[in-house]
Short mmCIF file of C-alpha atoms in Angstrom, two decimals:
data_model
loop_
_atom_site.label_atom_id
_atom_site.label_comp_id
_atom_site.label_asym_id
_atom_site.label_seq_id
_atom_site.Cartn_x
_atom_site.Cartn_y
_atom_site.Cartn_z
CA GLY O 210 -31.97 6.89 -84.12
CA ALA O 211 -30.69 4.47 -81.56
CA VAL O 212 -29.43 5.94 -78.35
CA VAL O 213 -26.93 4.81 -75.80
CA SER O 214 -27.19 6.37 -72.39
CA GLN O 215 -24.25 6.49 -70.03
CA HIS O 216 -24.55 7.39 -66.38
CA PRO O 217 -23.26 9.28 -64.54
CA SER O 218 -21.88 12.00 -66.80
CA TRP O 219 -19.32 12.94 -64.23
CA VAL O 220 -18.29 11.66 -60.84
CA ILE O 221 -15.78 12.63 -58.20
CA CYS O 222 -14.72 10.00 -55.72
CA LYS O 223 -12.19 9.57 -52.98
CA SER O 224 -9.10 7.48 -53.52
CA GLY O 225 -9.71 3.89 -52.49
CA THR O 226 -13.43 3.85 -53.20
CA SER O 227 -15.22 2.14 -56.08
CA VAL O 228 -17.27 3.75 -58.81
CA LYS O 229 -19.85 2.15 -61.07
CA ILE O 230 -20.60 3.46 -64.55
CA GLU O 231 -23.66 2.30 -66.45
CA CYS O 232 -24.13 2.00 -70.18
CA ARG O 233 -27.62 1.38 -71.50
CA SER O 234 -28.90 0.83 -74.99
CA LEU O 235 -32.28 2.53 -74.90
CA ASP O 236 -34.09 1.20 -77.94
CA PHE O 237 -32.15 -1.80 -79.15
CA GLN O 238 -30.54 -4.89 -77.74
CA ALA O 239 -26.79 -5.09 -77.56
CA THR O 240 -25.17 -8.47 -76.99
CA THR O 241 -21.82 -6.74 -77.14
CA MET O 242 -20.71 -3.41 -75.79
CA PHE O 243 -17.28 -1.84 -75.75
CA TRP O 244 -15.60 0.24 -73.08
CA TYR O 245 -13.02 2.86 -74.01
CA ARG O 246 -10.85 5.16 -72.00
CA GLN O 247 -9.77 8.58 -73.17
CA PHE O 248 -7.05 10.68 -71.59
CA PRO O 249 -7.11 14.45 -72.09
CA LYS O 250 -6.25 15.48 -75.64
CA GLN O 251 -5.69 11.85 -76.58
CA SER O 252 -7.44 9.14 -78.47
CA LEU O 253 -9.83 6.50 -77.27
CA MET O 254 -8.22 3.28 -76.14
CA LEU O 255 -10.26 0.12 -76.09
CA MET O 256 -10.32 -1.36 -72.61
CA ALA O 257 -12.61 -4.32 -72.93
CA THR O 258 -15.42 -6.03 -74.78
CA SER O 259 -18.50 -6.64 -72.70
CA ASN O 260 -20.45 -9.75 -73.68
CA GLU O 261 -23.98 -10.38 -72.47
CA GLY O 262 -24.14 -13.46 -70.33
CA SER O 263 -20.44 -14.20 -70.36
CA LYS O 264 -17.15 -12.81 -69.16
CA ALA O 265 -15.73 -9.65 -70.59
CA THR O 266 -12.68 -9.74 -72.80
CA TYR O 267 -9.97 -7.35 -71.72
CA GLU O 268 -7.33 -5.74 -73.87
CA GLN O 269 -3.70 -6.29 -73.06
CA GLY O 270 -2.54 -4.21 -70.15
CA VAL O 271 -5.99 -3.61 -68.69
CA GLU O 272 -6.38 -4.95 -65.17
CA LYS O 273 -9.55 -7.02 -65.10
CA ASP O 274 -9.65 -6.98 -61.30
CA LYS O 275 -9.57 -3.20 -61.23
CA PHE O 276 -12.06 -2.63 -64.04
CA LEU O 277 -14.94 -5.01 -63.41
CA ILE O 278 -17.39 -5.36 -66.26
CA ASN O 279 -20.82 -6.90 -65.98
CA HIS O 280 -23.23 -7.32 -68.87
CA ALA O 281 -26.24 -8.76 -67.12
CA SER O 282 -28.87 -7.94 -69.71
CA LEU O 283 -29.15 -7.16 -73.38
CA THR O 284 -29.45 -3.46 -72.66
CA LEU O 285 -27.08 -2.84 -69.78
CA SER O 286 -23.36 -3.08 -69.22
CA THR O 287 -21.62 -1.72 -66.16
CA LEU O 288 -18.00 -0.80 -65.56
CA THR O 289 -16.86 -0.66 -61.96
CA VAL O 290 -13.57 0.98 -61.18
CA THR O 291 -12.49 -0.66 -57.96
CA SER O 292 -10.22 0.93 -55.37
CA ALA O 293 -9.88 3.97 -57.57
CA HIS O 294 -6.71 6.03 -57.52
CA PRO O 295 -5.89 9.40 -59.07
CA GLU O 296 -4.27 7.73 -62.08
CA ASP O 297 -7.66 6.19 -62.89
CA SER O 298 -9.04 9.66 -63.49
CA SER O 299 -10.11 9.74 -67.10
CA PHE O 300 -13.00 9.96 -69.53
CA TYR O 301 -14.71 6.60 -69.98
CA ILE O 302 -16.96 5.97 -72.98
CA CYS O 303 -19.03 2.98 -73.93
CA SER O 304 -20.32 1.98 -77.34
CA ALA O 305 -22.98 -0.46 -78.39
CA PRO O 306 -23.28 -1.76 -81.96
CA SER O 307 -26.77 -1.92 -83.33
CA THR O 308 -27.03 -4.77 -85.80
CA GLY O 309 -26.88 -3.62 -89.37
CA THR O 310 -26.51 0.05 -88.62
CA GLU O 311 -23.72 1.48 -86.57
CA ALA O 312 -22.15 1.59 -83.14
CA PHE O 313 -23.63 4.22 -80.88
CA PHE O 314 -21.57 5.90 -78.23
CA GLY O 315 -22.60 7.01 -74.81
CA GLN O 316 -21.98 10.59 -73.81
CA GLY O 317 -19.07 9.54 -71.63
CA THR O 318 -18.28 9.68 -67.93
CA ARG O 319 -15.68 12.01 -66.52
CA LEU O 320 -14.13 10.31 -63.49
CA THR O 321 -12.02 12.33 -61.09
CA VAL O 322 -10.37 10.56 -58.20
CA VAL O 323 -9.17 12.81 -55.40
CA ALA B 168 -2.12 -5.45 -85.76
CA GLN B 169 -4.35 -2.57 -86.66
CA SER B 170 -3.51 1.07 -86.24
CA VAL B 171 -4.57 4.49 -87.41
CA THR B 172 -2.44 7.56 -87.97
CA GLN B 173 -3.82 11.05 -88.12
CA PRO B 174 -0.82 13.20 -89.00
CA ASP B 175 -2.41 16.53 -88.18
CA ILE B 176 -2.93 17.24 -84.50
CA HIS B 177 -4.55 20.62 -85.03
CA ILE B 178 -5.97 22.38 -88.07
CA THR B 179 -7.27 25.92 -88.23
CA VAL B 180 -9.51 26.83 -91.10
CA SER B 181 -11.53 29.91 -92.00
CA GLU B 182 -15.29 29.65 -92.11
CA GLY B 183 -16.38 28.90 -95.65
CA ALA B 184 -13.04 27.40 -96.62
CA SER B 185 -12.53 23.77 -97.47
CA LEU B 186 -11.27 21.21 -94.98
CA GLU B 187 -9.35 18.00 -95.41
CA LEU B 188 -8.35 15.71 -92.57
CA ARG B 189 -5.85 12.99 -93.24
CA CYS B 190 -6.05 9.41 -92.06
CA ASN B 191 -3.76 6.47 -92.78
CA TYR B 192 -4.44 3.00 -91.51
CA SER B 193 -2.80 -0.36 -91.09
CA TYR B 194 -5.02 -3.40 -91.09
CA GLY B 195 -4.44 -7.04 -91.85
CA ALA B 196 -7.66 -7.67 -93.68
CA THR B 197 -10.23 -5.68 -95.57
CA PRO B 198 -10.68 -2.62 -93.40
CA TYR B 199 -13.86 -1.11 -92.20
CA LEU B 200 -13.18 2.59 -91.84
CA PHE B 201 -14.98 5.26 -89.88
CA TRP B 202 -14.87 8.95 -89.13
CA TYR B 203 -16.32 10.23 -85.87
CA VAL B 204 -16.72 13.72 -84.47
CA GLN B 205 -16.56 14.57 -80.79
CA SER B 206 -17.62 17.83 -79.20
CA PRO B 207 -15.96 18.78 -75.90
CA GLY B 208 -16.94 16.46 -73.07
CA GLN B 209 -19.29 14.49 -75.28
CA GLY B 210 -19.49 11.09 -76.85
CA LEU B 211 -18.81 10.36 -80.48
CA GLN B 212 -21.05 10.82 -83.46
CA LEU B 213 -20.54 8.83 -86.63
CA LEU B 214 -19.94 11.02 -89.67
CA LEU B 215 -19.51 8.26 -92.22
CA LYS B 216 -18.25 4.75 -92.74
CA TYR B 217 -16.77 2.64 -95.48
CA PHE B 218 -17.25 -1.09 -95.71
CA SER B 219 -17.09 -1.80 -99.44
CA GLY B 220 -18.27 -0.51 -102.80
CA ASP B 221 -17.91 3.04 -104.00
CA THR B 222 -14.71 4.43 -102.57
CA LEU B 223 -16.16 7.93 -102.21
CA VAL B 224 -18.45 7.93 -99.23
CA GLN B 225 -20.95 10.61 -98.35
CA GLY B 226 -21.73 11.31 -94.74
CA ILE B 227 -23.72 13.63 -92.57
CA LYS B 228 -23.19 17.36 -92.20
CA GLY B 229 -21.79 17.67 -95.72
CA PHE B 230 -18.73 15.51 -95.10
CA GLU B 231 -17.29 12.98 -97.50
CA ALA B 232 -14.32 10.64 -97.43
CA GLU B 233 -12.39 8.74 -100.04
CA PHE B 234 -10.92 5.30 -99.52
CA LYS B 235 -7.65 4.75 -101.35
CA ARG B 236 -6.42 1.24 -100.86
CA SER B 237 -3.09 1.86 -102.62
CA GLN B 238 -2.29 4.64 -100.16
CA SER B 239 -3.95 3.04 -97.12
CA SER B 240 -5.76 6.30 -96.65
CA PHE B 241 -9.26 7.44 -95.79
CA ASN B 242 -9.20 11.23 -95.84
CA LEU B 243 -12.17 13.30 -94.74
CA ARG B 244 -13.24 16.40 -96.64
CA LYS B 245 -15.79 19.17 -96.47
CA PRO B 246 -16.08 21.80 -99.20
CA SER B 247 -17.19 24.67 -96.98
CA VAL B 248 -16.69 24.68 -93.24
CA HIS B 249 -19.18 26.15 -90.78
CA TRP B 250 -18.31 27.45 -87.33
CA SER B 251 -20.24 24.54 -85.85
CA ASP B 252 -17.72 22.13 -87.39
CA ALA B 253 -15.16 23.07 -84.74
CA ALA B 254 -14.58 19.83 -82.86
CA GLU B 255 -12.31 16.83 -82.49
CA TYR B 256 -12.31 14.37 -85.37
CA PHE B 257 -11.32 10.74 -85.06
CA CYS B 258 -10.58 8.24 -87.78
CA ALA B 259 -11.05 4.61 -86.79
CA VAL B 260 -10.48 1.18 -88.30
CA GLY B 261 -11.99 -2.11 -87.39
CA ALA B 262 -14.37 -4.77 -88.49
CA ARG B 263 -18.10 -4.95 -88.82
CA ASP B 264 -18.35 -5.80 -85.12
CA TYR B 265 -17.34 -2.21 -84.41
CA LYS B 266 -14.39 -3.13 -82.21
CA LEU B 267 -12.38 -0.11 -83.20
CA SER B 268 -8.88 1.30 -83.11
CA PHE B 269 -8.83 5.06 -83.16
CA GLY B 270 -6.34 7.58 -84.40
CA ALA B 271 -5.05 10.27 -82.08
CA GLY B 272 -7.57 12.75 -83.39
CA THR B 273 -7.42 16.10 -85.15
CA THR B 274 -8.70 19.24 -83.49
CA VAL B 275 -10.39 21.59 -85.92
CA THR B 276 -10.64 25.26 -85.09
CA VAL B 277 -12.80 27.48 -87.27
CA ARG B 278 -12.00 31.16 -87.42
CA ALA B 279 -14.49 33.76 -88.49
#
């Protein structure tokens, strides 16, 4: 079946630095991708909708200047956490709907900011 | 506004016993309902989905779910649990675009 690849699987960064997370649809094109955030033992919260060729749509309360989303091609969306701080530490997951089938999720990225 | 409630945070079940996970939703239109499973540190795998039609939906790994509009519920069931079913289970509601709202999740522990 369709696969979504997310990279890196885990990353540790220093406070104040930026981190880029990639989400790729490997065998289908995705005009839309979604970015979720998951805190330990909690549910997934939708952060933003990534739209190929246009600006992302952010959910209420999500800082668009901190979480930069770029969807430059039909198979790649990136989430950049800018000036990361310890409170940004979380599990970030992307999903990409494949037309007529289902949404496929990446394996997630564990971000730890120290 | 759309929301999902999973009343059970944690369920422990014996291997071979039946399992039922509860899910209640709130949605302003015809809901599209999903159940996902997540293993530790992993992404989500779709177990089953309901868009329309037969309210009893069959999924992968022997799971099924029943949509009950009158109760705003979409409970997940499995007749006989295997140790490999230990995981986190999420119910979600949304539309066909797959922009989803998730419940808080239910952790399933399987004892031998």
